[in-house]
Amino acid sequence: MSFKKSKRAYCCSAFVVFIAQILSINSSAFAVEDIQVHGFATAGYTVSDEDVAFMGVVDDRGDFELDSILGLQIDVKIDDKLSLTTQAVISNKNDESLRAEWAFLRYRLDDNVTIRGGRLRTPFFMLSDSLEVGHTYPWVRPPQEVYGERHVPFSSFTGIDFLINFELGSAQLELKPWIGDSDITISKVVPIFEGAEFETDDQWGLNTTLSFDSLTFSAGWSTRLFSMEGVPLPPSVLLPVRGDFLGFGFIGDWDNLLLMGEFTKADFDDPFFDDRESWYATIGYRIGDWMPHLTLAELDGDSAPVPLAHQESITIGLRYEVSANSALKIEVQQVQVNNEPFSIGLFAGPIEDDANIFSIAYDLIF
């Protein structure tokens, strides 16, 4: 049985539909000035030396689903202040043939303030807005210790946000307060809750970004109530559960040298769901069209009954710029899961030894 939509999500959706109807009916008053269409794609293959699935899909038989994706984004400029953005994605990772990640209206109040309403990307991470556009980051996939769906199983929300920009000397500061709701069916990527219906309510947060010429810092905090149906939970679990999320990140890009890192922390007010901390650090160096890179990552959960606990990984990768719009990537990753009870890391079950994972992907933007 699906959950009842929250009033906030309903109102936001109704607002978008209402505006869209006005635009379609009164086309003479709202003439479209410009339409831009962009696309992105990744063809990826991943194989592990373990027969226990990593991220719910990758084992020693190999898999094309984890990273392969096709997306299309349409930006419609209605006038100098009002625009519409939609983004549709095809991916088998979540057992969905087609899903809408973005569908929102943007209204520019002035040069420094913009309001957006509709279906938006949930801004948990530094790379949330480009999470599925593989060409924009060095790895085959962002480090799953931080970005894995077992931490945050939903990537979009229905609601509103504000983009508020300030100039601070040579730096640019952006504040993004946001509020909304989400509901999904949890995918096989999170096998312990696969098939569960997940809904958030009273979800809001604030993100900040401070940008210099070659250096960017980001920070964000959010809170939500969430409920689940479709999987058995102990009688002691009282839904909804309050969850808070905190994240910090930075990107330094100086000519040939690339440095990146993020830290995240999730806390829950029910001991059945484990609190967790995770981080990664990446260093890369460009040599012509090539960029070798190294990433260390760690996920550390407490001893809650939900099997998660601890995982560490080291990834060595190589990116080759095939053209200005495409890149070929190869990675070798070693993952270590500790031997504590319930400790499975991001695997579907316990593994006896360290797992070695090989990935190759071709990224394209058009």
GROMACS .gro file of C-alpha atoms in nm:
model
  366
    1MET     CA    1   0.000   0.000   0.000
    2SER     CA    2   0.146   0.338  -0.097
    3PHE     CA    3   0.167   0.624   0.145
    4LYS     CA    4  -0.059   0.923   0.132
    5LYS     CA    5   0.110   1.222  -0.026
    6SER     CA    6   0.191   1.498   0.217
    7LYS     CA    7   0.011   1.828   0.184
    8ARG     CA    8   0.333   2.011   0.113
    9ALA     CA    9   0.427   1.786  -0.176
   10TYR     CA   10   0.074   1.809  -0.314
   11CYS     CA   11   0.072   2.187  -0.297
   12CYS     CA   12   0.410   2.213  -0.471
   13SER     CA   13   0.299   1.976  -0.745
   14ALA     CA   14  -0.030   2.160  -0.788
   15PHE     CA   15   0.159   2.489  -0.813
   16VAL     CA   16   0.377   2.358  -1.096
   17VAL     CA   17   0.079   2.210  -1.283
   18PHE     CA   18  -0.117   2.535  -1.241
   19ILE     CA   19   0.165   2.747  -1.381
   20ALA     CA   20   0.220   2.504  -1.668
   21GLN     CA   21  -0.148   2.522  -1.761
   22ILE     CA   22  -0.139   2.901  -1.760
   23LEU     CA   23   0.164   2.897  -1.989
   24SER     CA   24   0.002   2.656  -2.232
   25ILE     CA   25  -0.329   2.841  -2.244
   26ASN     CA   26  -0.193   3.193  -2.263
   27SER     CA   27   0.088   3.132  -2.509
   28SER     CA   28   0.067   3.483  -2.647
   29ALA     CA   29   0.144   3.629  -2.305
   30PHE     CA   30   0.419   3.376  -2.228
   31ALA     CA   31   0.603   3.328  -2.557
   32VAL     CA   32   0.894   3.090  -2.532
   33GLU     CA   33   1.218   3.277  -2.605
   34ASP     CA   34   1.464   2.988  -2.612
   35ILE     CA   35   1.475   2.608  -2.581
   36GLN     CA   36   1.797   2.420  -2.510
   37VAL     CA   37   1.834   2.043  -2.510
   38HIS     CA   38   2.130   1.869  -2.346
   39GLY     CA   39   2.207   1.504  -2.291
   40PHE     CA   40   2.446   1.277  -2.108
   41ALA     CA   41   2.523   0.906  -2.116
   42THR     CA   42   2.745   0.649  -1.952
   43ALA     CA   43   2.815   0.296  -2.073
   44GLY     CA   44   2.979   0.107  -1.789
   45TYR     CA   45   3.083  -0.244  -1.692
   46THR     CA   46   3.183  -0.359  -1.343
   47VAL     CA   47   3.297  -0.699  -1.217
   48SER     CA   48   3.407  -0.822  -0.873
   49ASP     CA   49   3.604  -1.124  -0.758
   50GLU     CA   50   3.330  -1.189  -0.495
   51ASP     CA   51   3.012  -1.387  -0.551
   52VAL     CA   52   2.834  -1.166  -0.294
   53ALA     CA   53   2.683  -0.870  -0.477
   54PHE     CA   54   2.832  -0.524  -0.428
   55MET     CA   55   2.570  -0.244  -0.429
   56GLY     CA   56   2.310  -0.514  -0.486
   57VAL     CA   57   2.411  -0.585  -0.847
   58VAL     CA   58   2.787  -0.640  -0.899
   59ASP     CA   59   2.941  -0.984  -0.843
   60ASP     CA   60   3.190  -1.217  -1.017
   61ARG     CA   61   2.959  -1.250  -1.318
   62GLY     CA   62   2.995  -0.882  -1.405
   63ASP     CA   63   2.728  -0.616  -1.449
   64PHE     CA   64   2.637  -0.338  -1.693
   65GLU     CA   65   2.358  -0.189  -1.479
   66LEU     CA   66   2.532  -0.011  -1.193
   67ASP     CA   67   2.677   0.276  -1.395
   68SER     CA   68   2.508   0.273  -1.737
   69ILE     CA   69   2.265   0.559  -1.783
   70LEU     CA   70   2.108   0.786  -2.044
   71GLY     CA   71   1.970   1.130  -1.960
   72LEU     CA   72   1.808   1.420  -2.141
   73GLN     CA   73   1.757   1.771  -2.005
   74ILE     CA   74   1.538   2.040  -2.158
   75ASP     CA   75   1.564   2.405  -2.050
   76VAL     CA   76   1.290   2.639  -2.167
   77LYS     CA   77   1.338   3.014  -2.127
   78ILE     CA   78   0.995   3.175  -2.111
   79ASP     CA   79   1.111   3.530  -2.046
   80ASP     CA   80   1.394   3.710  -1.869
   81LYS     CA   81   1.272   3.593  -1.527
   82LEU     CA   82   1.083   3.267  -1.577
   83SER     CA   83   1.216   2.934  -1.708
   84LEU     CA   84   1.131   2.563  -1.699
   85THR     CA   85   1.374   2.271  -1.659
   86THR     CA   86   1.300   1.901  -1.699
   87GLN     CA   87   1.541   1.607  -1.684
   88ALA     CA   88   1.452   1.246  -1.762
   89VAL     CA   89   1.684   0.953  -1.693
   90ILE     CA   90   1.684   0.594  -1.817
   91SER     CA   91   1.869   0.349  -1.591
   92ASN     CA   92   1.820  -0.013  -1.489
   93LYS     CA   93   1.996   0.029  -1.156
   94ASN     CA   94   1.673   0.102  -0.972
   95ASP     CA   95   1.451  -0.131  -1.176
   96GLU     CA   96   1.304   0.174  -1.347
   97SER     CA   97   1.308   0.218  -1.723
   98LEU     CA   98   1.242   0.594  -1.701
   99ARG     CA   99   1.229   0.842  -1.416
  100ALA     CA  100   1.210   1.220  -1.386
  101GLU     CA  101   1.489   1.362  -1.170
  102TRP     CA  102   1.409   1.728  -1.235
  103ALA     CA  103   1.087   1.905  -1.333
  104PHE     CA  104   1.077   2.255  -1.192
  105LEU     CA  105   0.999   2.618  -1.263
  106ARG     CA  106   1.265   2.880  -1.192
  107TYR     CA  107   1.178   3.244  -1.124
  108ARG     CA  108   1.449   3.507  -1.088
  109LEU     CA  109   1.337   3.762  -0.832
  110ASP     CA  110   1.642   3.982  -0.892
  111ASP     CA  111   2.009   3.947  -0.983
  112ASN     CA  112   2.087   3.771  -0.655
  113VAL     CA  113   1.776   3.567  -0.565
  114THR     CA  114   1.607   3.283  -0.756
  115ILE     CA  115   1.319   3.063  -0.643
  116ARG     CA  116   1.258   2.714  -0.785
  117GLY     CA  117   0.955   2.492  -0.736
  118GLY     CA  118   0.870   2.137  -0.845
  119ARG     CA  119   1.079   1.821  -0.852
  120LEU     CA  120   1.436   1.908  -0.753
  121ARG     CA  121   1.758   1.725  -0.677
  122THR     CA  122   1.797   1.665  -0.302
  123PRO     CA  123   2.113   1.863  -0.210
  124PHE     CA  124   2.273   1.618   0.032
  125PHE     CA  125   2.615   1.615  -0.130
  126MET     CA  126   2.866   1.846  -0.292
  127LEU     CA  127   2.802   1.681  -0.631
  128SER     CA  128   2.426   1.628  -0.599
  129ASP     CA  129   2.334   1.841  -0.901
  130SER     CA  130   2.566   1.647  -1.134
  131LEU     CA  131   2.546   1.309  -0.962
  132GLU     CA  132   2.447   1.112  -1.273
  133VAL     CA  133   2.654   1.308  -1.524
  134GLY     CA  134   2.969   1.096  -1.516
  135HIS     CA  135   3.167   1.328  -1.741
  136THR     CA  136   3.177   1.593  -1.466
  137TYR     CA  137   3.387   1.395  -1.214
  138PRO     CA  138   3.705   1.186  -1.233
  139TRP     CA  139   3.578   0.846  -1.114
  140VAL     CA  140   3.361   0.586  -1.282
  141ARG     CA  141   3.115   0.654  -0.998
  142PRO     CA  142   3.139   0.881  -0.692
  143PRO     CA  143   3.276   0.702  -0.382
  144GLN     CA  144   2.988   0.487  -0.260
  145GLU     CA  145   3.097   0.505   0.104
  146VAL     CA  146   2.961   0.860   0.088
  147TYR     CA  147   2.724   0.857  -0.211
  148GLY     CA  148   2.581   0.506  -0.182
  149GLU     CA  149   2.204   0.470  -0.181
  150ARG     CA  150   2.217   0.274   0.141
  151HIS     CA  151   2.271   0.608   0.317
  152VAL     CA  152   2.024   0.822   0.125
  153PRO     CA  153   1.798   0.608  -0.096
  154PHE     CA  154   1.624   0.903  -0.262
  155SER     CA  155   1.788   1.157  -0.491
  156SER     CA  156   1.501   1.398  -0.564
  157PHE     CA  157   1.228   1.575  -0.370
  158THR     CA  158   0.913   1.770  -0.445
  159GLY     CA  159   0.926   2.116  -0.297
  160ILE     CA  160   1.088   2.456  -0.329
  161ASP     CA  161   1.430   2.610  -0.278
  162PHE     CA  162   1.588   2.954  -0.291
  163LEU     CA  163   1.925   3.036  -0.451
  164ILE     CA  164   2.065   3.344  -0.278
  165ASN     CA  165   2.399   3.474  -0.404
  166PHE     CA  166   2.643   3.722  -0.253
  167GLU     CA  167   2.976   3.860  -0.371
  168LEU     CA  168   3.244   3.857  -0.102
  169GLY     CA  169   3.541   4.028  -0.261
  170SER     CA  170   3.684   3.777  -0.507
  171ALA     CA  171   3.461   3.498  -0.372
  172GLN     CA  172   3.101   3.400  -0.445
  173LEU     CA  173   2.873   3.277  -0.166
  174GLU     CA  174   2.549   3.089  -0.236
  175LEU     CA  175   2.287   3.003   0.027
  176LYS     CA  176   2.025   2.741  -0.059
  177PRO     CA  177   1.742   2.694   0.192
  178TRP     CA  178   1.501   2.420   0.080
  179ILE     CA  179   1.190   2.232   0.193
  180GLY     CA  180   0.990   1.941   0.049
  181ASP     CA  181   0.905   1.572   0.059
  182SER     CA  182   1.013   1.248  -0.112
  183ASP     CA  183   0.866   0.905  -0.169
  184ILE     CA  184   1.023   0.607  -0.346
  185THR     CA  185   1.029   0.230  -0.360
  186ILE     CA  186   1.370   0.119  -0.236
  187SER     CA  187   1.569  -0.062  -0.503
  188LYS     CA  188   1.782  -0.376  -0.506
  189VAL     CA  189   2.085  -0.153  -0.448
  190VAL     CA  190   1.972  -0.157  -0.082
  191PRO     CA  191   1.894  -0.531  -0.048
  192ILE     CA  192   1.804  -0.529   0.321
  193PHE     CA  193   1.510  -0.295   0.247
  194GLU     CA  194   1.445  -0.390  -0.116
  195GLY     CA  195   1.084  -0.327  -0.218
  196ALA     CA  196   1.001  -0.111   0.083
  197GLU     CA  197   0.804   0.207   0.029
  198PHE     CA  198   0.991   0.499   0.176
  199GLU     CA  199   0.845   0.844   0.242
  200THR     CA  200   0.980   1.159   0.403
  201ASP     CA  201   0.787   1.442   0.562
  202ASP     CA  202   0.887   1.763   0.736
  203GLN     CA  203   1.206   1.765   0.528
  204TRP     CA  204   1.410   2.083   0.506
  205GLY     CA  205   1.767   2.203   0.510
  206LEU     CA  206   2.025   2.465   0.425
  207ASN     CA  207   2.324   2.436   0.194
  208THR     CA  208   2.607   2.682   0.142
  209THR     CA  209   2.877   2.706  -0.123
  210LEU     CA  210   3.178   2.937  -0.113
  211SER     CA  211   3.364   2.958  -0.445
  212PHE     CA  212   3.699   3.108  -0.537
  213ASP     CA  213   3.877   3.086  -0.873
  214SER     CA  214   4.023   2.740  -0.813
  215LEU     CA  215   3.876   2.636  -0.480
  216THR     CA  216   3.520   2.556  -0.369
  217PHE     CA  217   3.391   2.475  -0.021
  218SER     CA  218   3.045   2.335   0.050
  219ALA     CA  219   2.845   2.260   0.365
  220GLY     CA  220   2.491   2.140   0.423
  221TRP     CA  221   2.253   2.031   0.698
  222SER     CA  222   1.907   1.880   0.666
  223THR     CA  223   1.645   1.702   0.874
  224ARG     CA  224   1.342   1.486   0.797
  225LEU     CA  225   1.085   1.244   0.932
  226PHE     CA  226   1.074   0.919   0.736
  227SER     CA  227   0.844   0.618   0.730
  228MET     CA  228   0.868   0.276   0.564
  229GLU     CA  229   0.622   0.009   0.457
  230GLY     CA  230   0.672  -0.327   0.289
  231VAL     CA  231   0.945  -0.478   0.510
  232PRO     CA  232   0.913  -0.624   0.861
  233LEU     CA  233   1.043  -0.399   1.138
  234PRO     CA  234   1.078  -0.478   1.509
  235PRO     CA  235   0.782  -0.368   1.726
  236SER     CA  236   1.022  -0.135   1.908
  237VAL     CA  237   1.063   0.081   1.595
  238LEU     CA  238   0.819   0.370   1.618
  239LEU     CA  239   0.762   0.538   1.283
  240PRO     CA  240   0.815   0.804   1.168
  241VAL     CA  241   1.184   0.831   1.259
  242ARG     CA  242   1.372   1.159   1.267
  243GLY     CA  243   1.696   1.166   1.069
  244ASP     CA  244   1.953   1.446   1.043
  245PHE     CA  245   2.224   1.473   0.777
  246LEU     CA  246   2.538   1.687   0.783
  247GLY     CA  247   2.795   1.721   0.506
  248PHE     CA  248   3.113   1.915   0.421
  249GLY     CA  249   3.318   1.911   0.101
  250PHE     CA  250   3.584   2.086  -0.101
  251ILE     CA  251   3.724   2.087  -0.454
  252GLY     CA  252   4.061   2.233  -0.545
  253ASP     CA  253   4.145   2.244  -0.916
  254TRP     CA  254   4.477   2.409  -1.000
  255ASP     CA  255   4.584   2.353  -1.361
  256ASN     CA  256   4.708   1.992  -1.350
  257LEU     CA  257   4.635   1.912  -0.984
  258LEU     CA  258   4.293   1.806  -0.858
  259LEU     CA  259   4.206   1.761  -0.489
  260MET     CA  260   3.859   1.661  -0.367
  261GLY     CA  261   3.711   1.545  -0.039
  262GLU     CA  262   3.384   1.509   0.151
  263PHE     CA  263   3.268   1.416   0.499
  264THR     CA  264   2.910   1.321   0.588
  265LYS     CA  265   2.733   1.227   0.910
  266ALA     CA  266   2.383   1.082   0.954
  267ASP     CA  267   2.203   1.052   1.290
  268PHE     CA  268   1.870   0.885   1.368
  269ASP     CA  269   1.654   0.901   1.679
  270ASP     CA  270   1.576   0.526   1.672
  271PRO     CA  271   1.857   0.282   1.759
  272PHE     CA  272   1.738   0.032   1.495
  273PHE     CA  273   1.885   0.259   1.227
  274ASP     CA  274   2.258   0.298   1.262
  275ASP     CA  275   2.420   0.639   1.287
  276ARG     CA  276   2.708   0.665   1.046
  277GLU     CA  277   3.001   0.874   0.934
  278SER     CA  278   3.171   0.855   0.597
  279TRP     CA  279   3.442   1.035   0.404
  280TYR     CA  280   3.661   1.020   0.097
  281ALA     CA  281   3.971   1.201  -0.028
  282THR     CA  282   4.083   1.210  -0.392
  283ILE     CA  283   4.400   1.333  -0.558
  284GLY     CA  284   4.444   1.345  -0.935
  285TYR     CA  285   4.707   1.485  -1.169
  286ARG     CA  286   4.654   1.570  -1.537
  287ILE     CA  287   4.924   1.469  -1.784
  288GLY     CA  288   4.801   1.588  -2.121
  289ASP     CA  289   4.473   1.404  -2.190
  290TRP     CA  290   4.537   1.154  -1.909
  291MET     CA  291   4.457   1.186  -1.539
  292PRO     CA  292   4.562   0.912  -1.296
  293HIS     CA  293   4.391   0.947  -0.959
  294LEU     CA  294   4.380   0.787  -0.616
  295THR     CA  295   4.087   0.776  -0.371
  296LEU     CA  296   4.069   0.664  -0.010
  297ALA     CA  297   3.723   0.621   0.142
  298GLU     CA  298   3.565   0.494   0.462
  299LEU     CA  299   3.217   0.421   0.595
  300ASP     CA  300   3.175   0.376   0.969
  301GLY     CA  301   2.839   0.280   1.119
  302ASP     CA  302   2.755   0.196   1.478
  303SER     CA  303   2.637  -0.142   1.607
  304ALA     CA  304   2.268  -0.103   1.533
  305PRO     CA  305   2.079  -0.419   1.426
  306VAL     CA  306   2.070  -0.302   1.064
  307PRO     CA  307   2.374  -0.469   0.901
  308LEU     CA  308   2.610  -0.198   0.785
  309ALA     CA  309   2.903  -0.126   1.017
  310HIS     CA  310   3.242  -0.060   0.863
  311GLN     CA  311   3.393  -0.051   0.514
  312GLU     CA  312   3.717   0.093   0.376
  313SER     CA  313   3.832   0.115   0.016
  314ILE     CA  314   4.121   0.230  -0.197
  315THR     CA  315   4.064   0.309  -0.565
  316ILE     CA  316   4.323   0.364  -0.835
  317GLY     CA  317   4.183   0.508  -1.155
  318LEU     CA  318   4.277   0.652  -1.492
  319ARG     CA  319   4.072   0.896  -1.697
  320TYR     CA  320   4.142   0.967  -2.065
  321GLU     CA  321   3.985   1.263  -2.245
  322VAL     CA  322   3.869   1.111  -2.572
  323SER     CA  323   3.733   1.450  -2.682
  324ALA     CA  324   3.602   1.770  -2.527
  325ASN     CA  325   3.268   1.593  -2.467
  326SER     CA  326   3.369   1.237  -2.383
  327ALA     CA  327   3.601   1.045  -2.153
  328LEU     CA  328   3.710   0.686  -2.097
  329LYS     CA  329   3.768   0.571  -1.737
  330ILE     CA  330   3.924   0.260  -1.583
  331GLU     CA  331   3.936   0.181  -1.211
  332VAL     CA  332   4.056  -0.091  -0.977
  333GLN     CA  333   3.912  -0.082  -0.626
  334GLN     CA  334   3.992  -0.289  -0.319
  335VAL     CA  335   3.721  -0.300  -0.052
  336GLN     CA  336   3.774  -0.422   0.304
  337VAL     CA  337   3.485  -0.503   0.540
  338ASN     CA  338   3.557  -0.574   0.906
  339ASN     CA  339   3.451  -0.894   1.079
  340GLU     CA  340   3.214  -0.749   1.337
  341PRO     CA  341   2.863  -0.902   1.364
  342PHE     CA  342   2.621  -0.766   1.101
  343SER     CA  343   2.909  -0.605   0.914
  344ILE     CA  344   2.852  -0.628   0.540
  345GLY     CA  345   2.956  -0.281   0.424
  346LEU     CA  346   2.791  -0.215   0.086
  347PHE     CA  347   2.759  -0.583   0.000
  348ALA     CA  348   2.445  -0.797   0.004
  349GLY     CA  349   2.598  -1.023   0.272
  350PRO     CA  350   2.921  -1.103   0.456
  351ILE     CA  351   3.241  -1.151   0.256
  352GLU     CA  352   3.538  -1.358   0.374
  353ASP     CA  353   3.827  -1.162   0.222
  354ASP     CA  354   3.891  -0.822   0.070
  355ALA     CA  355   3.696  -0.769  -0.251
  356ASN     CA  356   3.860  -0.646  -0.570
  357ILE     CA  357   3.635  -0.458  -0.812
  358PHE     CA  358   3.723  -0.362  -1.171
  359SER     CA  359   3.525  -0.091  -1.354
  360ILE     CA  360   3.537   0.062  -1.699
  361ALA     CA  361   3.311   0.335  -1.833
  362TYR     CA  362   3.268   0.567  -2.129
  363ASP     CA  363   3.106   0.905  -2.047
  364LEU     CA  364   2.952   1.141  -2.300
  365ILE     CA  365   2.778   1.477  -2.286
  366PHE     CA  366   2.594   1.621  -2.586
   0.00000   0.00000   0.00000
